[in-house]
Amino acid sequence: MNLEVTVRQATPSDIPKLKEIIDLSFPRFFRFFASHSVNSEEGKVLVSESQGAVVGFAKLIEFKVGGCKYGCVLWLAVHHKHRRKGVASALVKAGTENLKQDSSEAVFASVNRRNVASLRVLGLQGFKRIGLLDLWRLFSWRVFEFYGDIWYSPTEVVLTHD
Ligand SMILES: CC(C)(COP(=O)(O)OP(=O)(O)OC[C@H]1O[C@@H](n2cnc3c(N)ncnc32)[C@H](O)[C@@H]1OP(=O)(O)O)[C@@H](O)C(=O)NCCC(=O)NCCS
Protein backbone atom coordinates (compact mmCIF):
# COMPACT_ATOMS: atom_id res chain seq x y z
CA MET A 1 0.00 0.00 0.00
CA ASN A 2 1.27 3.49 -0.85
CA LEU A 3 2.60 5.63 1.98
CA GLU A 4 0.91 8.96 2.58
CA VAL A 5 3.63 11.49 1.92
CA THR A 6 3.90 15.21 1.63
CA VAL A 7 6.48 16.59 -0.76
CA ARG A 8 8.20 19.86 0.13
CA GLN A 9 11.36 21.78 -0.56
CA ALA A 10 14.30 20.67 1.60
CA THR A 11 15.71 22.87 4.35
CA PRO A 12 19.26 22.85 5.79
CA SER A 13 18.03 20.79 8.76
CA ASP A 14 17.17 17.92 6.35
CA ILE A 15 20.78 17.47 5.25
CA PRO A 16 21.82 14.81 7.86
CA LYS A 17 18.81 12.65 6.92
CA LEU A 18 19.51 13.10 3.21
CA LYS A 19 23.11 12.00 3.82
CA GLU A 20 21.84 8.90 5.62
CA ILE A 21 19.55 8.04 2.68
CA ILE A 22 22.42 8.63 0.23
CA ASP A 23 24.77 6.36 2.20
CA LEU A 24 22.15 3.61 2.23
CA SER A 25 21.19 4.01 -1.43
CA PHE A 26 24.27 4.53 -3.60
CA PRO A 27 27.57 2.75 -4.19
CA ARG A 28 30.58 4.48 -2.59
CA PHE A 29 31.71 6.21 -5.80
CA PHE A 30 28.36 7.99 -6.25
CA ARG A 31 27.84 8.95 -2.59
CA PHE A 32 30.34 11.79 -2.80
CA PHE A 33 28.66 13.30 -5.87
CA ALA A 34 25.13 12.86 -4.49
CA SER A 35 26.08 14.47 -1.15
CA HIS A 36 27.81 17.32 -2.93
CA SER A 37 24.74 17.79 -5.11
CA VAL A 38 22.21 18.01 -2.26
CA ASN A 39 24.47 20.56 -0.53
CA SER A 40 24.94 22.62 -3.66
CA GLU A 41 23.22 25.98 -4.13
CA GLU A 42 22.43 25.01 -7.72
CA GLY A 43 18.92 23.65 -8.35
CA LYS A 44 16.54 22.47 -5.67
CA VAL A 45 15.94 19.44 -3.50
CA LEU A 46 12.46 18.08 -2.84
CA VAL A 47 11.95 15.78 0.12
CA SER A 48 9.07 13.43 0.85
CA GLU A 49 7.92 13.27 4.41
CA SER A 50 5.83 10.67 6.17
CA GLN A 51 4.68 11.15 9.75
CA GLY A 52 7.26 13.88 10.28
CA ALA A 53 10.19 11.85 8.93
CA VAL A 54 12.02 12.43 5.66
CA VAL A 55 11.91 9.17 3.68
CA GLY A 56 13.23 10.19 0.25
CA PHE A 57 14.44 13.01 -1.93
CA ALA A 58 14.83 14.21 -5.51
CA LYS A 59 17.47 16.65 -6.66
CA LEU A 60 16.27 18.85 -9.53
CA ILE A 61 18.33 21.09 -11.75
CA GLU A 62 17.50 23.59 -14.47
CA PHE A 63 19.71 24.54 -17.39
CA LYS A 64 19.58 26.34 -20.72
CA VAL A 65 20.53 24.99 -24.13
CA GLY A 66 20.30 27.37 -27.08
CA GLY A 67 18.16 29.85 -25.14
CA CYS A 68 15.55 27.24 -24.05
CA LYS A 69 15.11 26.24 -20.45
CA TYR A 70 15.04 22.55 -19.46
CA GLY A 71 14.88 20.60 -16.23
CA CYS A 72 16.39 17.37 -15.00
CA VAL A 73 15.73 14.94 -12.15
CA LEU A 74 19.38 14.48 -11.25
CA TRP A 75 19.20 12.27 -8.16
CA LEU A 76 16.39 10.22 -6.68
CA ALA A 77 16.51 7.99 -3.61
CA VAL A 78 14.19 6.52 -1.03
CA HIS A 79 15.14 5.04 2.35
CA HIS A 80 15.17 1.26 1.89
CA LYS A 81 12.59 0.76 4.68
CA HIS A 82 10.08 2.81 2.70
CA ARG A 83 10.54 1.49 -0.82
CA ARG A 84 7.77 0.10 -3.03
CA LYS A 85 5.27 2.41 -1.36
CA GLY A 86 5.01 5.06 -4.07
CA VAL A 87 7.47 7.50 -2.49
CA ALA A 88 9.75 7.90 -5.53
CA SER A 89 6.73 8.13 -7.82
CA ALA A 90 5.34 11.01 -5.73
CA LEU A 91 8.74 12.76 -5.85
CA VAL A 92 9.10 12.35 -9.64
CA LYS A 93 5.54 13.62 -10.20
CA ALA A 94 6.03 16.65 -7.94
CA GLY A 95 9.52 17.32 -9.35
CA THR A 96 8.34 17.22 -12.95
CA GLU A 97 5.39 19.51 -12.19
CA ASN A 98 7.67 21.89 -10.29
CA LEU A 99 10.15 22.14 -13.17
CA LYS A 100 7.42 22.61 -15.77
CA GLN A 101 5.68 25.29 -13.69
CA ASP A 102 9.07 26.97 -13.60
CA SER A 103 9.04 27.11 -17.44
CA SER A 104 11.09 24.02 -18.36
CA GLU A 105 10.28 23.07 -21.97
CA ALA A 106 10.96 19.42 -21.13
CA VAL A 107 12.24 17.46 -18.16
CA PHE A 108 15.02 14.87 -18.51
CA ALA A 109 16.55 12.14 -16.39
CA SER A 110 19.50 9.88 -17.10
CA VAL A 111 19.60 6.50 -15.46
CA ASN A 112 21.94 3.53 -15.52
CA ARG A 113 20.51 1.15 -18.12
CA ARG A 114 20.47 -1.67 -15.52
CA ASN A 115 18.61 0.32 -12.85
CA VAL A 116 15.27 -1.41 -13.38
CA ALA A 117 13.62 0.22 -10.36
CA SER A 118 14.25 3.78 -11.38
CA LEU A 119 13.58 3.13 -15.09
CA ARG A 120 10.23 1.71 -14.04
CA VAL A 121 9.39 4.58 -11.69
CA LEU A 122 10.19 7.16 -14.36
CA GLY A 123 8.34 5.18 -17.04
CA LEU A 124 5.22 5.00 -14.90
CA GLN A 125 5.38 8.78 -14.46
CA GLY A 126 5.38 9.35 -18.24
CA PHE A 127 9.12 9.51 -19.01
CA LYS A 128 10.18 7.93 -22.32
CA ARG A 129 13.61 6.90 -23.55
CA ILE A 130 15.16 9.28 -26.03
CA GLY A 131 18.08 8.26 -28.22
CA LEU A 132 20.98 10.25 -29.62
CA LEU A 133 19.24 10.83 -32.96
CA ASP A 134 16.22 12.52 -31.35
CA LEU A 135 18.47 14.44 -28.98
CA TRP A 136 20.46 15.60 -32.00
CA ARG A 137 17.22 16.75 -33.67
CA LEU A 138 16.40 18.72 -30.53
CA PHE A 139 19.79 20.21 -29.71
CA SER A 140 21.94 19.72 -32.83
CA TRP A 141 25.67 20.03 -31.94
CA ARG A 142 24.64 21.46 -28.57
CA VAL A 143 23.77 17.87 -27.57
CA PHE A 144 27.24 17.61 -26.03
CA GLU A 145 26.55 20.68 -23.91
CA PHE A 146 23.27 18.99 -22.89
CA TYR A 147 25.09 15.77 -21.89
CA GLY A 148 27.36 17.87 -19.68
CA ASP A 149 24.40 19.68 -18.11
CA ILE A 150 22.70 16.42 -17.07
CA TRP A 151 25.98 14.74 -15.95
CA TYR A 152 25.39 11.99 -18.51
CA SER A 153 27.57 8.89 -18.39
CA PRO A 154 27.76 6.35 -21.28
CA THR A 155 26.35 3.60 -19.02
CA GLU A 156 23.09 5.53 -18.82
CA VAL A 157 19.99 6.03 -20.93
CA VAL A 158 18.32 9.41 -21.27
CA LEU A 159 14.59 9.77 -20.61
CA THR A 160 12.35 12.72 -21.27
CA HIS A 161 8.97 14.03 -20.19
CA ASP A 162 7.59 16.65 -22.53
C1 LIG B 1 14.68 3.71 -7.46
C2 LIG B 1 14.01 4.07 -6.15
C3 LIG B 1 14.16 5.58 -5.94
C4 LIG B 1 12.50 3.70 -6.23
O1 LIG B 1 11.85 4.18 -5.07
P1 LIG B 1 10.43 3.61 -4.56
O2 LIG B 1 9.86 4.64 -3.65
O3 LIG B 1 10.62 2.24 -4.04
O4 LIG B 1 9.59 3.55 -5.91
P2 LIG B 1 7.97 3.46 -6.02
O5 LIG B 1 7.42 2.82 -4.81
O6 LIG B 1 7.46 4.80 -6.37
O7 LIG B 1 7.82 2.47 -7.26
C5 LIG B 1 6.80 2.60 -8.23
C6 LIG B 1 6.83 1.41 -9.15
O8 LIG B 1 8.10 1.27 -9.79
C7 LIG B 1 8.44 -0.13 -9.90
N1 LIG B 1 9.58 -0.47 -9.03
C8 LIG B 1 10.07 0.22 -7.97
N2 LIG B 1 11.12 -0.43 -7.43
C9 LIG B 1 11.30 -1.54 -8.15
C10 LIG B 1 12.23 -2.61 -8.10
N3 LIG B 1 13.20 -2.65 -7.17
N4 LIG B 1 12.13 -3.59 -9.03
C11 LIG B 1 11.18 -3.56 -9.98
N5 LIG B 1 10.25 -2.57 -10.08
C12 LIG B 1 10.32 -1.58 -9.19
C13 LIG B 1 7.20 -0.89 -9.46
O9 LIG B 1 6.38 -1.06 -10.57
C14 LIG B 1 6.60 0.09 -8.45
O10 LIG B 1 5.22 -0.11 -8.28
P3 LIG B 1 4.73 -1.33 -7.32
O11 LIG B 1 5.55 -1.26 -6.07
O12 LIG B 1 3.27 -1.02 -7.11
O13 LIG B 1 4.98 -2.60 -8.10
C15 LIG B 1 14.63 3.30 -4.95
O14 LIG B 1 14.67 1.91 -5.27
C16 LIG B 1 16.04 3.76 -4.58
O15 LIG B 1 16.21 4.68 -3.78
N6 LIG B 1 17.06 3.11 -5.19
C17 LIG B 1 18.46 3.44 -4.91
C18 LIG B 1 18.88 4.77 -5.49
C19 LIG B 1 18.75 4.82 -7.01
O16 LIG B 1 19.05 3.88 -7.72
N7 LIG B 1 18.29 5.99 -7.50
C20 LIG B 1 18.06 6.22 -8.94
C21 LIG B 1 19.23 6.79 -9.66
S1 LIG B 1 19.58 8.46 -9.20
CSV table of C-alpha atoms and ligand atoms in Angstrom, one decimal:
chain,number,residue,atom,x,y,z
A,1,MET,CA,0.0,0.0,0.0
A,2,ASN,CA,1.3,3.5,-0.8
A,3,LEU,CA,2.6,5.6,2.0
A,4,GLU,CA,0.9,9.0,2.6
A,5,VAL,CA,3.6,11.5,1.9
A,6,THR,CA,3.9,15.2,1.6
A,7,VAL,CA,6.5,16.6,-0.8
A,8,ARG,CA,8.2,19.9,0.1
A,9,GLN,CA,11.4,21.8,-0.6
A,10,ALA,CA,14.3,20.7,1.6
A,11,THR,CA,15.7,22.9,4.3
A,12,PRO,CA,19.3,22.8,5.8
A,13,SER,CA,18.0,20.8,8.8
A,14,ASP,CA,17.2,17.9,6.4
A,15,ILE,CA,20.8,17.5,5.3
A,16,PRO,CA,21.8,14.8,7.9
A,17,LYS,CA,18.8,12.7,6.9
A,18,LEU,CA,19.5,13.1,3.2
A,19,LYS,CA,23.1,12.0,3.8
A,20,GLU,CA,21.8,8.9,5.6
A,21,ILE,CA,19.6,8.0,2.7
A,22,ILE,CA,22.4,8.6,0.2
A,23,ASP,CA,24.8,6.4,2.2
A,24,LEU,CA,22.2,3.6,2.2
A,25,SER,CA,21.2,4.0,-1.4
A,26,PHE,CA,24.3,4.5,-3.6
A,27,PRO,CA,27.6,2.8,-4.2
A,28,ARG,CA,30.6,4.5,-2.6
A,29,PHE,CA,31.7,6.2,-5.8
A,30,PHE,CA,28.4,8.0,-6.2
A,31,ARG,CA,27.8,8.9,-2.6
A,32,PHE,CA,30.3,11.8,-2.8
A,33,PHE,CA,28.7,13.3,-5.9
A,34,ALA,CA,25.1,12.9,-4.5
A,35,SER,CA,26.1,14.5,-1.1
A,36,HIS,CA,27.8,17.3,-2.9
A,37,SER,CA,24.7,17.8,-5.1
A,38,VAL,CA,22.2,18.0,-2.3
A,39,ASN,CA,24.5,20.6,-0.5
A,40,SER,CA,24.9,22.6,-3.7
A,41,GLU,CA,23.2,26.0,-4.1
A,42,GLU,CA,22.4,25.0,-7.7
A,43,GLY,CA,18.9,23.6,-8.4
A,44,LYS,CA,16.5,22.5,-5.7
A,45,VAL,CA,15.9,19.4,-3.5
A,46,LEU,CA,12.5,18.1,-2.8
A,47,VAL,CA,11.9,15.8,0.1
A,48,SER,CA,9.1,13.4,0.9
A,49,GLU,CA,7.9,13.3,4.4
A,50,SER,CA,5.8,10.7,6.2
A,51,GLN,CA,4.7,11.1,9.7
A,52,GLY,CA,7.3,13.9,10.3
A,53,ALA,CA,10.2,11.8,8.9
A,54,VAL,CA,12.0,12.4,5.7
A,55,VAL,CA,11.9,9.2,3.7
A,56,GLY,CA,13.2,10.2,0.3
A,57,PHE,CA,14.4,13.0,-1.9
A,58,ALA,CA,14.8,14.2,-5.5
A,59,LYS,CA,17.5,16.6,-6.7
A,60,LEU,CA,16.3,18.8,-9.5
A,61,ILE,CA,18.3,21.1,-11.8
A,62,GLU,CA,17.5,23.6,-14.5
A,63,PHE,CA,19.7,24.5,-17.4
A,64,LYS,CA,19.6,26.3,-20.7
A,65,VAL,CA,20.5,25.0,-24.1
A,66,GLY,CA,20.3,27.4,-27.1
A,67,GLY,CA,18.2,29.8,-25.1
A,68,CYS,CA,15.6,27.2,-24.1
A,69,LYS,CA,15.1,26.2,-20.5
A,70,TYR,CA,15.0,22.5,-19.5
A,71,GLY,CA,14.9,20.6,-16.2
A,72,CYS,CA,16.4,17.4,-15.0
A,73,VAL,CA,15.7,14.9,-12.1
A,74,LEU,CA,19.4,14.5,-11.3
A,75,TRP,CA,19.2,12.3,-8.2
A,76,LEU,CA,16.4,10.2,-6.7
A,77,ALA,CA,16.5,8.0,-3.6
A,78,VAL,CA,14.2,6.5,-1.0
A,79,HIS,CA,15.1,5.0,2.3
A,80,HIS,CA,15.2,1.3,1.9
A,81,LYS,CA,12.6,0.8,4.7
A,82,HIS,CA,10.1,2.8,2.7
A,83,ARG,CA,10.5,1.5,-0.8
A,84,ARG,CA,7.8,0.1,-3.0
A,85,LYS,CA,5.3,2.4,-1.4
A,86,GLY,CA,5.0,5.1,-4.1
A,87,VAL,CA,7.5,7.5,-2.5
A,88,ALA,CA,9.8,7.9,-5.5
A,89,SER,CA,6.7,8.1,-7.8
A,90,ALA,CA,5.3,11.0,-5.7
A,91,LEU,CA,8.7,12.8,-5.9
A,92,VAL,CA,9.1,12.3,-9.6
A,93,LYS,CA,5.5,13.6,-10.2
A,94,ALA,CA,6.0,16.6,-7.9
A,95,GLY,CA,9.5,17.3,-9.3
A,96,THR,CA,8.3,17.2,-13.0
A,97,GLU,CA,5.4,19.5,-12.2
A,98,ASN,CA,7.7,21.9,-10.3
A,99,LEU,CA,10.2,22.1,-13.2
A,100,LYS,CA,7.4,22.6,-15.8
A,101,GLN,CA,5.7,25.3,-13.7
A,102,ASP,CA,9.1,27.0,-13.6
A,103,SER,CA,9.0,27.1,-17.4
A,104,SER,CA,11.1,24.0,-18.4
A,105,GLU,CA,10.3,23.1,-22.0
A,106,ALA,CA,11.0,19.4,-21.1
A,107,VAL,CA,12.2,17.5,-18.2
A,108,PHE,CA,15.0,14.9,-18.5
A,109,ALA,CA,16.6,12.1,-16.4
A,110,SER,CA,19.5,9.9,-17.1
A,111,VAL,CA,19.6,6.5,-15.5
A,112,ASN,CA,21.9,3.5,-15.5
A,113,ARG,CA,20.5,1.2,-18.1
A,114,ARG,CA,20.5,-1.7,-15.5
A,115,ASN,CA,18.6,0.3,-12.9
A,116,VAL,CA,15.3,-1.4,-13.4
A,117,ALA,CA,13.6,0.2,-10.4
A,118,SER,CA,14.2,3.8,-11.4
A,119,LEU,CA,13.6,3.1,-15.1
A,120,ARG,CA,10.2,1.7,-14.0
A,121,VAL,CA,9.4,4.6,-11.7
A,122,LEU,CA,10.2,7.2,-14.4
A,123,GLY,CA,8.3,5.2,-17.0
A,124,LEU,CA,5.2,5.0,-14.9
A,125,GLN,CA,5.4,8.8,-14.5
A,126,GLY,CA,5.4,9.4,-18.2
A,127,PHE,CA,9.1,9.5,-19.0
A,128,LYS,CA,10.2,7.9,-22.3
A,129,ARG,CA,13.6,6.9,-23.6
A,130,ILE,CA,15.2,9.3,-26.0
A,131,GLY,CA,18.1,8.3,-28.2
A,132,LEU,CA,21.0,10.3,-29.6
A,133,LEU,CA,19.2,10.8,-33.0
A,134,ASP,CA,16.2,12.5,-31.3
A,135,LEU,CA,18.5,14.4,-29.0
A,136,TRP,CA,20.5,15.6,-32.0
A,137,ARG,CA,17.2,16.7,-33.7
A,138,LEU,CA,16.4,18.7,-30.5
A,139,PHE,CA,19.8,20.2,-29.7
A,140,SER,CA,21.9,19.7,-32.8
A,141,TRP,CA,25.7,20.0,-31.9
A,142,ARG,CA,24.6,21.5,-28.6
A,143,VAL,CA,23.8,17.9,-27.6
A,144,PHE,CA,27.2,17.6,-26.0
A,145,GLU,CA,26.5,20.7,-23.9
A,146,PHE,CA,23.3,19.0,-22.9
A,147,TYR,CA,25.1,15.8,-21.9
A,148,GLY,CA,27.4,17.9,-19.7
A,149,ASP,CA,24.4,19.7,-18.1
A,150,ILE,CA,22.7,16.4,-17.1
A,151,TRP,CA,26.0,14.7,-16.0
A,152,TYR,CA,25.4,12.0,-18.5
A,153,SER,CA,27.6,8.9,-18.4
A,154,PRO,CA,27.8,6.3,-21.3
A,155,THR,CA,26.4,3.6,-19.0
A,156,GLU,CA,23.1,5.5,-18.8
A,157,VAL,CA,20.0,6.0,-20.9
A,158,VAL,CA,18.3,9.4,-21.3
A,159,LEU,CA,14.6,9.8,-20.6
A,160,THR,CA,12.4,12.7,-21.3
A,161,HIS,CA,9.0,14.0,-20.2
A,162,ASP,CA,7.6,16.6,-22.5
B,1,LIG,C1,14.7,3.7,-7.5
B,1,LIG,C2,14.0,4.1,-6.2
B,1,LIG,C3,14.2,5.6,-5.9
B,1,LIG,C4,12.5,3.7,-6.2
B,1,LIG,O1,11.8,4.2,-5.1
B,1,LIG,P1,10.4,3.6,-4.6
B,1,LIG,O2,9.9,4.6,-3.6
B,1,LIG,O3,10.6,2.2,-4.0
B,1,LIG,O4,9.6,3.5,-5.9
B,1,LIG,P2,8.0,3.5,-6.0
B,1,LIG,O5,7.4,2.8,-4.8
B,1,LIG,O6,7.5,4.8,-6.4
B,1,LIG,O7,7.8,2.5,-7.3
B,1,LIG,C5,6.8,2.6,-8.2
B,1,LIG,C6,6.8,1.4,-9.2
B,1,LIG,O8,8.1,1.3,-9.8
B,1,LIG,C7,8.4,-0.1,-9.9
B,1,LIG,N1,9.6,-0.5,-9.0
B,1,LIG,C8,10.1,0.2,-8.0
B,1,LIG,N2,11.1,-0.4,-7.4
B,1,LIG,C9,11.3,-1.5,-8.2
B,1,LIG,C10,12.2,-2.6,-8.1
B,1,LIG,N3,13.2,-2.7,-7.2
B,1,LIG,N4,12.1,-3.6,-9.0
B,1,LIG,C11,11.2,-3.6,-10.0
B,1,LIG,N5,10.3,-2.6,-10.1
B,1,LIG,C12,10.3,-1.6,-9.2
B,1,LIG,C13,7.2,-0.9,-9.5
B,1,LIG,O9,6.4,-1.1,-10.6
B,1,LIG,C14,6.6,0.1,-8.5
B,1,LIG,O10,5.2,-0.1,-8.3
B,1,LIG,P3,4.7,-1.3,-7.3
B,1,LIG,O11,5.5,-1.3,-6.1
B,1,LIG,O12,3.3,-1.0,-7.1
B,1,LIG,O13,5.0,-2.6,-8.1
B,1,LIG,C15,14.6,3.3,-5.0
B,1,LIG,O14,14.7,1.9,-5.3
B,1,LIG,C16,16.0,3.8,-4.6
B,1,LIG,O15,16.2,4.7,-3.8
B,1,LIG,N6,17.1,3.1,-5.2
B,1,LIG,C17,18.5,3.4,-4.9
B,1,LIG,C18,18.9,4.8,-5.5
B,1,LIG,C19,18.7,4.8,-7.0
B,1,LIG,O16,19.1,3.9,-7.7
B,1,LIG,N7,18.3,6.0,-7.5
B,1,LIG,C20,18.1,6.2,-8.9
B,1,LIG,C21,19.2,6.8,-9.7
B,1,LIG,S1,19.6,8.5,-9.2
